[in-house]
Amino acid sequence: MGERKVTVAAEVGLHARPAATFVQRAKLAPMDISVQKPHGGGPVNGKSILAIMALDVRQGETVVISAEGEGSEEVLDELAKIASTP
Amino acid sequence: MTTVLAPVEGAAVGLDAVPDPVFSAGMVGPGTAIDPLRGPGKAVAPIAGKIMKLHPHAYVIVGDDGKGVLVHLGIDTVQLKGEGFQLLAAEGDRVSAGQPVVAWDPAVIEAGGRSPVCPVVALDALPAEVTGVTEGTVHVGDELFRWE
């Protein structure tokens, strides 16, 4: 299982545009994507905008994105980049 | 099947008309948008359920079947940091369809240089699951679309 621990940089947190961008990329991945907060919250389905919104990740909070399978490292890199984009 | 009601009065114009690609490209989900009547009004819950997320400028109601509907009051209104919006309910509250959630005035939003158009989105829905989308004049509580 691959993981990326990233700090969410967007002012609005992982909501609205960042959340939509994240989920849109996650949906393209063939494998399951999960997102959780290290100190409680989740894991939730990274392909669900509702689940990501419910996770309620604020600016400056850390999330762990997980995936496994062929191509998962590349997917995780891209998702980590989206989540850490201001 | 969930019937999604118009949260505000105005003209249903479709997501294509929203000046934000996150909505117009359907990235958040399918649905429509309402160009609201200018003047003080109350935005209501489009479905019955629990207020999962409540910002002054946007809210998500999740029904008992797990379906979540997002109402976004204007575009880029997160920048207003709540100014011009009055919460009439609280996050976690159970609401009936048509129950007021936020009081606002689209005219004030527009005067501030922002679009007051309101996307109403079926979160995580496939485009084909949204049917019967109303076009044109809608009153608060009118049927806006169906989520199969």
JSON list of C-alpha atoms in Angstrom, two decimals:
[
{"chain": "A", "resi": 1, "resn": "MET", "atom": "CA", "xyz": [0.00, 0.00, 0.00]},
{"chain": "A", "resi": 2, "resn": "GLY", "atom": "CA", "xyz": [1.46, 3.33, -1.10]},
{"chain": "A", "resi": 3, "resn": "GLU", "atom": "CA", "xyz": [0.88, 6.44, 0.94]},
{"chain": "A", "resi": 4, "resn": "ARG", "atom": "CA", "xyz": [1.47, 10.16, 0.69]},
{"chain": "A", "resi": 5, "resn": "LYS", "atom": "CA", "xyz": [1.20, 12.43, 3.71]},
{"chain": "A", "resi": 6, "resn": "VAL", "atom": "CA", "xyz": [0.49, 15.96, 2.59]},
{"chain": "A", "resi": 7, "resn": "THR", "atom": "CA", "xyz": [-0.45, 19.28, 4.11]},
{"chain": "A", "resi": 8, "resn": "VAL", "atom": "CA", "xyz": [-3.42, 20.89, 2.42]},
{"chain": "A", "resi": 9, "resn": "ALA", "atom": "CA", "xyz": [-2.40, 24.34, 1.28]},
{"chain": "A", "resi": 10, "resn": "ALA", "atom": "CA", "xyz": [-5.52, 25.80, -0.32]},
{"chain": "A", "resi": 11, "resn": "GLU", "atom": "CA", "xyz": [-7.14, 28.58, 1.67]},
{"chain": "A", "resi": 12, "resn": "VAL", "atom": "CA", "xyz": [-10.53, 26.88, 1.46]},
{"chain": "A", "resi": 13, "resn": "GLY", "atom": "CA", "xyz": [-9.06, 23.54, 2.53]},
{"chain": "A", "resi": 14, "resn": "LEU", "atom": "CA", "xyz": [-10.00, 20.41, 0.61]},
{"chain": "A", "resi": 15, "resn": "HIS", "atom": "CA", "xyz": [-13.34, 21.88, -0.47]},
{"chain": "A", "resi": 16, "resn": "ALA", "atom": "CA", "xyz": [-14.78, 23.43, -3.60]},
{"chain": "A", "resi": 17, "resn": "ARG", "atom": "CA", "xyz": [-12.23, 23.65, -6.41]},
{"chain": "A", "resi": 18, "resn": "PRO", "atom": "CA", "xyz": [-9.40, 21.69, -4.73]},
{"chain": "A", "resi": 19, "resn": "ALA", "atom": "CA", "xyz": [-11.82, 18.94, -3.74]},
{"chain": "A", "resi": 20, "resn": "ALA", "atom": "CA", "xyz": [-13.36, 18.76, -7.20]},
{"chain": "A", "resi": 21, "resn": "THR", "atom": "CA", "xyz": [-9.94, 18.65, -8.85]},
{"chain": "A", "resi": 22, "resn": "PHE", "atom": "CA", "xyz": [-8.76, 15.96, -6.45]},
{"chain": "A", "resi": 23, "resn": "VAL", "atom": "CA", "xyz": [-11.81, 13.76, -6.94]},
{"chain": "A", "resi": 24, "resn": "GLN", "atom": "CA", "xyz": [-11.77, 14.20, -10.71]},
{"chain": "A", "resi": 25, "resn": "ARG", "atom": "CA", "xyz": [-8.19, 12.88, -10.82]},
{"chain": "A", "resi": 26, "resn": "ALA", "atom": "CA", "xyz": [-8.91, 10.11, -8.32]},
{"chain": "A", "resi": 27, "resn": "LYS", "atom": "CA", "xyz": [-11.85, 8.89, -10.41]},
{"chain": "A", "resi": 28, "resn": "LEU", "atom": "CA", "xyz": [-9.52, 8.29, -13.36]},
{"chain": "A", "resi": 29, "resn": "ALA", "atom": "CA", "xyz": [-7.47, 5.84, -11.32]},
{"chain": "A", "resi": 30, "resn": "PRO", "atom": "CA", "xyz": [-8.37, 2.17, -11.68]},
{"chain": "A", "resi": 31, "resn": "MET", "atom": "CA", "xyz": [-7.63, 1.37, -8.04]},
{"chain": "A", "resi": 32, "resn": "ASP", "atom": "CA", "xyz": [-9.33, 2.45, -4.81]},
{"chain": "A", "resi": 33, "resn": "ILE", "atom": "CA", "xyz": [-8.13, 5.72, -3.35]},
{"chain": "A", "resi": 34, "resn": "SER", "atom": "CA", "xyz": [-8.57, 6.44, 0.33]},
{"chain": "A", "resi": 35, "resn": "VAL", "atom": "CA", "xyz": [-8.03, 9.63, 2.26]},
{"chain": "A", "resi": 36, "resn": "GLN", "atom": "CA", "xyz": [-7.81, 10.03, 5.99]},
{"chain": "A", "resi": 37, "resn": "LYS", "atom": "CA", "xyz": [-6.74, 12.44, 8.66]},
{"chain": "A", "resi": 38, "resn": "PRO", "atom": "CA", "xyz": [-3.93, 10.99, 10.78]},
{"chain": "A", "resi": 39, "resn": "HIS", "atom": "CA", "xyz": [-5.65, 12.04, 14.01]},
{"chain": "A", "resi": 40, "resn": "GLY", "atom": "CA", "xyz": [-9.12, 10.74, 13.32]},
{"chain": "A", "resi": 41, "resn": "GLY", "atom": "CA", "xyz": [-11.42, 11.11, 10.34]},
{"chain": "A", "resi": 42, "resn": "GLY", "atom": "CA", "xyz": [-11.69, 8.57, 7.61]},
{"chain": "A", "resi": 43, "resn": "PRO", "atom": "CA", "xyz": [-10.51, 6.73, 5.75]},
{"chain": "A", "resi": 44, "resn": "VAL", "atom": "CA", "xyz": [-12.98, 7.88, 3.14]},
{"chain": "A", "resi": 45, "resn": "ASN", "atom": "CA", "xyz": [-13.39, 7.16, -0.54]},
{"chain": "A", "resi": 46, "resn": "GLY", "atom": "CA", "xyz": [-11.17, 9.57, -2.46]},
{"chain": "A", "resi": 47, "resn": "LYS", "atom": "CA", "xyz": [-13.43, 9.27, -5.50]},
{"chain": "A", "resi": 48, "resn": "SER", "atom": "CA", "xyz": [-16.44, 10.73, -3.69]},
{"chain": "A", "resi": 49, "resn": "ILE", "atom": "CA", "xyz": [-16.75, 14.51, -3.51]},
{"chain": "A", "resi": 50, "resn": "LEU", "atom": "CA", "xyz": [-19.33, 14.11, -0.77]},
{"chain": "A", "resi": 51, "resn": "ALA", "atom": "CA", "xyz": [-16.95, 11.97, 1.30]},
{"chain": "A", "resi": 52, "resn": "ILE", "atom": "CA", "xyz": [-14.08, 14.40, 0.79]},
{"chain": "A", "resi": 53, "resn": "MET", "atom": "CA", "xyz": [-16.26, 17.35, 1.79]},
{"chain": "A", "resi": 54, "resn": "ALA", "atom": "CA", "xyz": [-17.46, 15.44, 4.85]},
{"chain": "A", "resi": 55, "resn": "LEU", "atom": "CA", "xyz": [-13.87, 14.75, 5.88]},
{"chain": "A", "resi": 56, "resn": "ASP", "atom": "CA", "xyz": [-13.63, 18.54, 6.24]},
{"chain": "A", "resi": 57, "resn": "VAL", "atom": "CA", "xyz": [-9.92, 19.09, 5.73]},
{"chain": "A", "resi": 58, "resn": "ARG", "atom": "CA", "xyz": [-8.92, 22.67, 6.49]},
{"chain": "A", "resi": 59, "resn": "GLN", "atom": "CA", "xyz": [-5.97, 24.65, 5.27]},
{"chain": "A", "resi": 60, "resn": "GLY", "atom": "CA", "xyz": [-2.80, 23.51, 7.05]},
{"chain": "A", "resi": 61, "resn": "GLU", "atom": "CA", "xyz": [-4.22, 20.12, 8.03]},
{"chain": "A", "resi": 62, "resn": "THR", "atom": "CA", "xyz": [-2.51, 16.93, 7.02]},
{"chain": "A", "resi": 63, "resn": "VAL", "atom": "CA", "xyz": [-4.08, 14.06, 5.15]},
{"chain": "A", "resi": 64, "resn": "VAL", "atom": "CA", "xyz": [-2.82, 10.64, 4.22]},
{"chain": "A", "resi": 65, "resn": "ILE", "atom": "CA", "xyz": [-3.71, 9.49, 0.72]},
{"chain": "A", "resi": 66, "resn": "SER", "atom": "CA", "xyz": [-3.45, 5.75, 0.09]},
{"chain": "A", "resi": 67, "resn": "ALA", "atom": "CA", "xyz": [-3.63, 3.51, -2.95]},
{"chain": "A", "resi": 68, "resn": "GLU", "atom": "CA", "xyz": [-2.21, 0.21, -4.08]},
{"chain": "A", "resi": 69, "resn": "GLY", "atom": "CA", "xyz": [-1.70, -1.58, -7.34]},
{"chain": "A", "resi": 70, "resn": "GLU", "atom": "CA", "xyz": [-0.05, -0.93, -10.66]},
{"chain": "A", "resi": 71, "resn": "GLY", "atom": "CA", "xyz": [0.38, 2.77, -11.35]},
{"chain": "A", "resi": 72, "resn": "SER", "atom": "CA", "xyz": [-0.54, 3.78, -7.83]},
{"chain": "A", "resi": 73, "resn": "GLU", "atom": "CA", "xyz": [2.72, 5.63, -7.18]},
{"chain": "A", "resi": 74, "resn": "GLU", "atom": "CA", "xyz": [2.08, 7.95, -10.09]},
{"chain": "A", "resi": 75, "resn": "VAL", "atom": "CA", "xyz": [-1.53, 8.51, -9.06]},
{"chain": "A", "resi": 76, "resn": "LEU", "atom": "CA", "xyz": [-0.45, 9.25, -5.49]},
{"chain": "A", "resi": 77, "resn": "ASP", "atom": "CA", "xyz": [2.14, 11.75, -6.70]},
{"chain": "A", "resi": 78, "resn": "GLU", "atom": "CA", "xyz": [-0.48, 13.59, -8.72]},
{"chain": "A", "resi": 79, "resn": "LEU", "atom": "CA", "xyz": [-3.05, 13.57, -5.93]},
{"chain": "A", "resi": 80, "resn": "ALA", "atom": "CA", "xyz": [-0.47, 14.76, -3.41]},
{"chain": "A", "resi": 81, "resn": "LYS", "atom": "CA", "xyz": [0.41, 17.61, -5.74]},
{"chain": "A", "resi": 82, "resn": "ILE", "atom": "CA", "xyz": [-3.26, 18.64, -6.07]},
{"chain": "A", "resi": 83, "resn": "ALA", "atom": "CA", "xyz": [-3.80, 18.50, -2.32]},
{"chain": "A", "resi": 84, "resn": "SER", "atom": "CA", "xyz": [-0.69, 20.56, -1.59]},
{"chain": "A", "resi": 85, "resn": "THR", "atom": "CA", "xyz": [-1.37, 23.23, -4.23]},
{"chain": "A", "resi": 86, "resn": "PRO", "atom": "CA", "xyz": [-2.21, 26.60, -2.65]},
{"chain": "B", "resi": 1, "resn": "MET", "atom": "CA", "xyz": [-35.58, 8.73, -6.38]},
{"chain": "B", "resi": 2, "resn": "THR", "atom": "CA", "xyz": [-34.93, 12.11, -4.83]},
{"chain": "B", "resi": 3, "resn": "THR", "atom": "CA", "xyz": [-36.81, 15.23, -5.88]},
{"chain": "B", "resi": 4, "resn": "VAL", "atom": "CA", "xyz": [-34.55, 18.25, -5.59]},
{"chain": "B", "resi": 5, "resn": "LEU", "atom": "CA", "xyz": [-36.33, 21.55, -4.93]},
{"chain": "B", "resi": 6, "resn": "ALA", "atom": "CA", "xyz": [-35.32, 25.03, -5.96]},
{"chain": "B", "resi": 7, "resn": "PRO", "atom": "CA", "xyz": [-33.48, 26.55, -2.98]},
{"chain": "B", "resi": 8, "resn": "VAL", "atom": "CA", "xyz": [-33.95, 30.11, -4.26]},
{"chain": "B", "resi": 9, "resn": "GLU", "atom": "CA", "xyz": [-36.32, 31.99, -6.54]},
{"chain": "B", "resi": 10, "resn": "GLY", "atom": "CA", "xyz": [-35.12, 33.00, -9.99]},
{"chain": "B", "resi": 11, "resn": "ALA", "atom": "CA", "xyz": [-34.41, 31.51, -13.39]},
{"chain": "B", "resi": 12, "resn": "ALA", "atom": "CA", "xyz": [-33.02, 28.00, -13.84]},
{"chain": "B", "resi": 13, "resn": "VAL", "atom": "CA", "xyz": [-30.23, 28.52, -16.34]},
{"chain": "B", "resi": 14, "resn": "GLY", "atom": "CA", "xyz": [-28.22, 25.28, -16.26]},
{"chain": "B", "resi": 15, "resn": "LEU", "atom": "CA", "xyz": [-24.68, 24.67, -15.04]},
{"chain": "B", "resi": 16, "resn": "ASP", "atom": "CA", "xyz": [-23.32, 25.79, -18.42]},
{"chain": "B", "resi": 17, "resn": "ALA", "atom": "CA", "xyz": [-24.20, 29.36, -17.43]},
{"chain": "B", "resi": 18, "resn": "VAL", "atom": "CA", "xyz": [-22.07, 29.30, -14.28]},
{"chain": "B", "resi": 19, "resn": "PRO", "atom": "CA", "xyz": [-18.94, 31.45, -14.63]},
{"chain": "B", "resi": 20, "resn": "ASP", "atom": "CA", "xyz": [-16.74, 28.90, -12.87]},
{"chain": "B", "resi": 21, "resn": "PRO", "atom": "CA", "xyz": [-15.41, 25.82, -14.67]},
{"chain": "B", "resi": 22, "resn": "VAL", "atom": "CA", "xyz": [-15.59, 23.74, -11.50]},
{"chain": "B", "resi": 23, "resn": "PHE", "atom": "CA", "xyz": [-19.35, 23.88, -11.91]},
{"chain": "B", "resi": 24, "resn": "SER", "atom": "CA", "xyz": [-19.84, 24.47, -15.63]},
{"chain": "B", "resi": 25, "resn": "ALA", "atom": "CA", "xyz": [-17.64, 21.50, -16.54]},
{"chain": "B", "resi": 26, "resn": "GLY", "atom": "CA", "xyz": [-19.57, 19.30, -14.13]},
{"chain": "B", "resi": 27, "resn": "MET", "atom": "CA", "xyz": [-16.52, 18.59, -11.97]},
{"chain": "B", "resi": 28, "resn": "VAL", "atom": "CA", "xyz": [-18.57, 18.74, -8.80]},
{"chain": "B", "resi": 29, "resn": "GLY", "atom": "CA", "xyz": [-21.48, 16.83, -10.28]},
{"chain": "B", "resi": 30, "resn": "PRO", "atom": "CA", "xyz": [-24.56, 17.24, -12.48]},
{"chain": "B", "resi": 31, "resn": "GLY", "atom": "CA", "xyz": [-27.45, 19.51, -11.66]},
{"chain": "B", "resi": 32, "resn": "THR", "atom": "CA", "xyz": [-28.41, 23.01, -12.65]},
{"chain": "B", "resi": 33, "resn": "ALA", "atom": "CA", "xyz": [-28.00, 26.59, -11.54]},
{"chain": "B", "resi": 34, "resn": "ILE", "atom": "CA", "xyz": [-30.44, 29.35, -10.65]},
{"chain": "B", "resi": 35, "resn": "ASP", "atom": "CA", "xyz": [-29.89, 32.98, -11.51]},
{"chain": "B", "resi": 36, "resn": "PRO", "atom": "CA", "xyz": [-31.58, 34.31, -8.37]},
{"chain": "B", "resi": 37, "resn": "LEU", "atom": "CA", "xyz": [-34.10, 37.10, -8.04]},
{"chain": "B", "resi": 38, "resn": "ARG", "atom": "CA", "xyz": [-32.22, 40.14, -6.77]},
{"chain": "B", "resi": 39, "resn": "GLY", "atom": "CA", "xyz": [-33.26, 41.25, -3.33]},
{"chain": "B", "resi": 40, "resn": "PRO", "atom": "CA", "xyz": [-33.31, 39.85, 0.22]},
{"chain": "B", "resi": 41, "resn": "GLY", "atom": "CA", "xyz": [-34.33, 36.22, 0.37]},
{"chain": "B", "resi": 42, "resn": "LYS", "atom": "CA", "xyz": [-33.92, 32.93, 2.18]},
{"chain": "B", "resi": 43, "resn": "ALA", "atom": "CA", "xyz": [-32.17, 29.98, 0.59]},
{"chain": "B", "resi": 44, "resn": "VAL", "atom": "CA", "xyz": [-33.83, 26.73, 1.63]},
{"chain": "B", "resi": 45, "resn": "ALA", "atom": "CA", "xyz": [-32.92, 23.06, 1.85]},
{"chain": "B", "resi": 46, "resn": "PRO", "atom": "CA", "xyz": [-33.41, 21.43, -1.58]},
{"chain": "B", "resi": 47, "resn": "ILE", "atom": "CA", "xyz": [-34.05, 18.02, 0.03]},
{"chain": "B", "resi": 48, "resn": "ALA", "atom": "CA", "xyz": [-34.89, 16.71, 3.48]},
{"chain": "B", "resi": 49, "resn": "GLY", "atom": "CA", "xyz": [-31.94, 15.46, 5.48]},
{"chain": "B", "resi": 50, "resn": "LYS", "atom": "CA", "xyz": [-29.04, 16.50, 7.62]},
{"chain": "B", "resi": 51, "resn": "ILE", "atom": "CA", "xyz": [-26.95, 19.61, 7.07]},
{"chain": "B", "resi": 52, "resn": "MET", "atom": "CA", "xyz": [-23.60, 17.92, 6.53]},
{"chain": "B", "resi": 53, "resn": "LYS", "atom": "CA", "xyz": [-21.75, 21.11, 5.76]},
{"chain": "B", "resi": 54, "resn": "LEU", "atom": "CA", "xyz": [-22.80, 24.67, 6.35]},
{"chain": "B", "resi": 55, "resn": "HIS", "atom": "CA", "xyz": [-20.77, 27.62, 5.21]},
{"chain": "B", "resi": 56, "resn": "PRO", "atom": "CA", "xyz": [-22.37, 31.05, 4.93]},
{"chain": "B", "resi": 57, "resn": "HIS", "atom": "CA", "xyz": [-22.00, 30.86, 1.14]},
{"chain": "B", "resi": 58, "resn": "ALA", "atom": "CA", "xyz": [-22.69, 27.16, 0.57]},
{"chain": "B", "resi": 59, "resn": "TYR", "atom": "CA", "xyz": [-24.27, 24.13, 2.15]},
{"chain": "B", "resi": 60, "resn": "VAL", "atom": "CA", "xyz": [-24.64, 20.40, 1.64]},
{"chain": "B", "resi": 61, "resn": "ILE", "atom": "CA", "xyz": [-27.75, 18.48, 2.70]},
{"chain": "B", "resi": 62, "resn": "VAL", "atom": "CA", "xyz": [-27.49, 14.69, 2.86]},
{"chain": "B", "resi": 63, "resn": "GLY", "atom": "CA", "xyz": [-30.69, 12.68, 2.69]},
{"chain": "B", "resi": 64, "resn": "ASP", "atom": "CA", "xyz": [-31.37, 9.46, 4.58]},
{"chain": "B", "resi": 65, "resn": "ASP", "atom": "CA", "xyz": [-30.37, 7.51, 1.46]},
{"chain": "B", "resi": 66, "resn": "GLY", "atom": "CA", "xyz": [-26.92, 9.12, 1.56]},
{"chain": "B", "resi": 67, "resn": "LYS", "atom": "CA", "xyz": [-27.44, 11.39, -1.42]},
{"chain": "B", "resi": 68, "resn": "GLY", "atom": "CA", "xyz": [-25.84, 14.79, -0.97]},
{"chain": "B", "resi": 69, "resn": "VAL", "atom": "CA", "xyz": [-26.97, 18.00, -2.65]},
{"chain": "B", "resi": 70, "resn": "LEU", "atom": "CA", "xyz": [-24.76, 21.08, -2.71]},
{"chain": "B", "resi": 71, "resn": "VAL", "atom": "CA", "xyz": [-26.20, 24.59, -2.89]},
{"chain": "B", "resi": 72, "resn": "HIS", "atom": "CA", "xyz": [-23.62, 27.27, -3.62]},
{"chain": "B", "resi": 73, "resn": "LEU", "atom": "CA", "xyz": [-24.82, 30.84, -3.11]},
{"chain": "B", "resi": 74, "resn": "GLY", "atom": "CA", "xyz": [-23.01, 32.84, -5.75]},
{"chain": "B", "resi": 75, "resn": "ILE", "atom": "CA", "xyz": [-19.58, 32.35, -7.27]},
{"chain": "B", "resi": 76, "resn": "ASP", "atom": "CA", "xyz": [-16.32, 33.11, -5.43]},
{"chain": "B", "resi": 77, "resn": "THR", "atom": "CA", "xyz": [-18.47, 34.05, -2.46]},
{"chain": "B", "resi": 78, "resn": "VAL", "atom": "CA", "xyz": [-16.12, 32.17, -0.12]},
{"chain": "B", "resi": 79, "resn": "GLN", "atom": "CA", "xyz": [-14.03, 35.35, -0.36]},
{"chain": "B", "resi": 80, "resn": "LEU", "atom": "CA", "xyz": [-16.75, 37.29, 1.45]},
{"chain": "B", "resi": 81, "resn": "LYS", "atom": "CA", "xyz": [-16.00, 35.28, 4.60]},
{"chain": "B", "resi": 82, "resn": "GLY", "atom": "CA", "xyz": [-19.66, 35.22, 5.57]},
{"chain": "B", "resi": 83, "resn": "GLU", "atom": "CA", "xyz": [-20.37, 38.91, 5.11]},
{"chain": "B", "resi": 84, "resn": "GLY", "atom": "CA", "xyz": [-23.89, 39.40, 3.76]},
{"chain": "B", "resi": 85, "resn": "PHE", "atom": "CA", "xyz": [-25.05, 35.93, 4.80]},
{"chain": "B", "resi": 86, "resn": "GLN", "atom": "CA", "xyz": [-27.04, 35.00, 7.90]},
{"chain": "B", "resi": 87, "resn": "LEU", "atom": "CA", "xyz": [-27.25, 31.39, 9.01]},
{"chain": "B", "resi": 88, "resn": "LEU", "atom": "CA", "xyz": [-30.77, 30.23, 9.85]},
{"chain": "B", "resi": 89, "resn": "ALA", "atom": "CA", "xyz": [-29.78, 26.69, 10.80]},
{"chain": "B", "resi": 90, "resn": "ALA", "atom": "CA", "xyz": [-26.70, 24.90, 12.14]},
{"chain": "B", "resi": 91, "resn": "GLU", "atom": "CA", "xyz": [-24.40, 22.22, 10.79]},
{"chain": "B", "resi": 92, "resn": "GLY", "atom": "CA", "xyz": [-25.71, 18.82, 11.86]},
{"chain": "B", "resi": 93, "resn": "ASP", "atom": "CA", "xyz": [-29.33, 20.00, 12.02]},
{"chain": "B", "resi": 94, "resn": "ARG", "atom": "CA", "xyz": [-32.01, 17.89, 10.44]},
{"chain": "B", "resi": 95, "resn": "VAL", "atom": "CA", "xyz": [-34.05, 19.93, 8.01]},
{"chain": "B", "resi": 96, "resn": "SER", "atom": "CA", "xyz": [-37.15, 19.35, 5.96]},
{"chain": "B", "resi": 97, "resn": "ALA", "atom": "CA", "xyz": [-37.17, 20.11, 2.25]},
{"chain": "B", "resi": 98, "resn": "GLY", "atom": "CA", "xyz": [-37.92, 23.78, 1.84]},
{"chain": "B", "resi": 99, "resn": "GLN", "atom": "CA", "xyz": [-36.70, 24.80, 5.30]},
{"chain": "B", "resi": 100, "resn": "PRO", "atom": "CA", "xyz": [-34.71, 28.07, 5.30]},
{"chain": "B", "resi": 101, "resn": "VAL", "atom": "CA", "xyz": [-30.97, 27.61, 5.79]},
{"chain": "B", "resi": 102, "resn": "VAL", "atom": "CA", "xyz": [-29.29, 30.92, 4.90]},
{"chain": "B", "resi": 103, "resn": "ALA", "atom": "CA", "xyz": [-30.62, 34.47, 4.48]},
{"chain": "B", "resi": 104, "resn": "TRP", "atom": "CA", "xyz": [-28.85, 36.55, 1.85]},
{"chain": "B", "resi": 105, "resn": "ASP", "atom": "CA", "xyz": [-29.32, 39.15, -0.82]},
{"chain": "B", "resi": 106, "resn": "PRO", "atom": "CA", "xyz": [-28.14, 38.35, -4.36]},
{"chain": "B", "resi": 107, "resn": "ALA", "atom": "CA", "xyz": [-28.26, 42.07, -5.20]},
{"chain": "B", "resi": 108, "resn": "VAL", "atom": "CA", "xyz": [-25.57, 42.75, -2.59]},
{"chain": "B", "resi": 109, "resn": "ILE", "atom": "CA", "xyz": [-23.41, 39.94, -3.96]},
{"chain": "B", "resi": 110, "resn": "GLU", "atom": "CA", "xyz": [-23.75, 41.36, -7.46]},
{"chain": "B", "resi": 111, "resn": "ALA", "atom": "CA", "xyz": [-23.03, 44.90, -6.27]},
{"chain": "B", "resi": 112, "resn": "GLY", "atom": "CA", "xyz": [-19.78, 43.52, -4.86]},
{"chain": "B", "resi": 113, "resn": "GLY", "atom": "CA", "xyz": [-18.74, 42.42, -8.34]},
{"chain": "B", "resi": 114, "resn": "ARG", "atom": "CA", "xyz": [-19.52, 38.72, -7.99]},
{"chain": "B", "resi": 115, "resn": "SER", "atom": "CA", "xyz": [-22.00, 36.51, -9.77]},
{"chain": "B", "resi": 116, "resn": "PRO", "atom": "CA", "xyz": [-24.91, 35.60, -7.49]},
{"chain": "B", "resi": 117, "resn": "VAL", "atom": "CA", "xyz": [-25.79, 32.54, -9.61]},
{"chain": "B", "resi": 118, "resn": "CYS", "atom": "CA", "xyz": [-26.48, 29.45, -7.49]},
{"chain": "B", "resi": 119, "resn": "PRO", "atom": "CA", "xyz": [-25.33, 26.01, -8.61]},
{"chain": "B", "resi": 120, "resn": "VAL", "atom": "CA", "xyz": [-27.46, 23.18, -7.21]},
{"chain": "B", "resi": 121, "resn": "VAL", "atom": "CA", "xyz": [-25.47, 19.97, -7.61]},
{"chain": "B", "resi": 122, "resn": "ALA", "atom": "CA", "xyz": [-26.12, 16.27, -7.10]},
{"chain": "B", "resi": 123, "resn": "LEU", "atom": "CA", "xyz": [-22.79, 15.25, -5.54]},
{"chain": "B", "resi": 124, "resn": "ASP", "atom": "CA", "xyz": [-21.23, 12.06, -6.92]},
{"chain": "B", "resi": 125, "resn": "ALA", "atom": "CA", "xyz": [-24.19, 11.52, -9.27]},
{"chain": "B", "resi": 126, "resn": "LEU", "atom": "CA", "xyz": [-23.70, 10.36, -12.83]},
{"chain": "B", "resi": 127, "resn": "PRO", "atom": "CA", "xyz": [-25.06, 12.83, -15.40]},
{"chain": "B", "resi": 128, "resn": "ALA", "atom": "CA", "xyz": [-27.70, 10.32, -16.53]},
{"chain": "B", "resi": 129, "resn": "GLU", "atom": "CA", "xyz": [-29.08, 10.09, -12.99]},
{"chain": "B", "resi": 130, "resn": "VAL", "atom": "CA", "xyz": [-30.27, 13.69, -13.09]},
{"chain": "B", "resi": 131, "resn": "THR", "atom": "CA", "xyz": [-33.51, 14.07, -15.05]},
{"chain": "B", "resi": 132, "resn": "GLY", "atom": "CA", "xyz": [-36.44, 16.40, -15.47]},
{"chain": "B", "resi": 133, "resn": "VAL", "atom": "CA", "xyz": [-34.29, 19.50, -15.08]},
{"chain": "B", "resi": 134, "resn": "THR", "atom": "CA", "xyz": [-36.51, 22.57, -14.94]},
{"chain": "B", "resi": 135, "resn": "GLU", "atom": "CA", "xyz": [-35.66, 25.56, -17.10]},
{"chain": "B", "resi": 136, "resn": "GLY", "atom": "CA", "xyz": [-36.81, 29.12, -16.66]},
{"chain": "B", "resi": 137, "resn": "THR", "atom": "CA", "xyz": [-38.68, 30.69, -13.78]},
{"chain": "B", "resi": 138, "resn": "VAL", "atom": "CA", "xyz": [-38.67, 28.83, -10.49]},
{"chain": "B", "resi": 139, "resn": "HIS", "atom": "CA", "xyz": [-40.06, 29.73, -7.12]},
{"chain": "B", "resi": 140, "resn": "VAL", "atom": "CA", "xyz": [-38.61, 28.56, -3.83]},
{"chain": "B", "resi": 141, "resn": "GLY", "atom": "CA", "xyz": [-39.65, 24.95, -3.28]},
{"chain": "B", "resi": 142, "resn": "ASP", "atom": "CA", "xyz": [-40.54, 24.22, -6.91]},
{"chain": "B", "resi": 143, "resn": "GLU", "atom": "CA", "xyz": [-39.27, 20.93, -8.28]},
{"chain": "B", "resi": 144, "resn": "LEU", "atom": "CA", "xyz": [-35.88, 21.65, -9.86]},
{"chain": "B", "resi": 145, "resn": "PHE", "atom": "CA", "xyz": [-34.75, 18.19, -10.97]},
{"chain": "B", "resi": 146, "resn": "ARG", "atom": "CA", "xyz": [-35.01, 14.53, -10.09]},
{"chain": "B", "resi": 147, "resn": "TRP", "atom": "CA", "xyz": [-32.13, 12.33, -8.97]},
{"chain": "B", "resi": 148, "resn": "GLU", "atom": "CA", "xyz": [-32.88, 8.75, -10.02]}
]
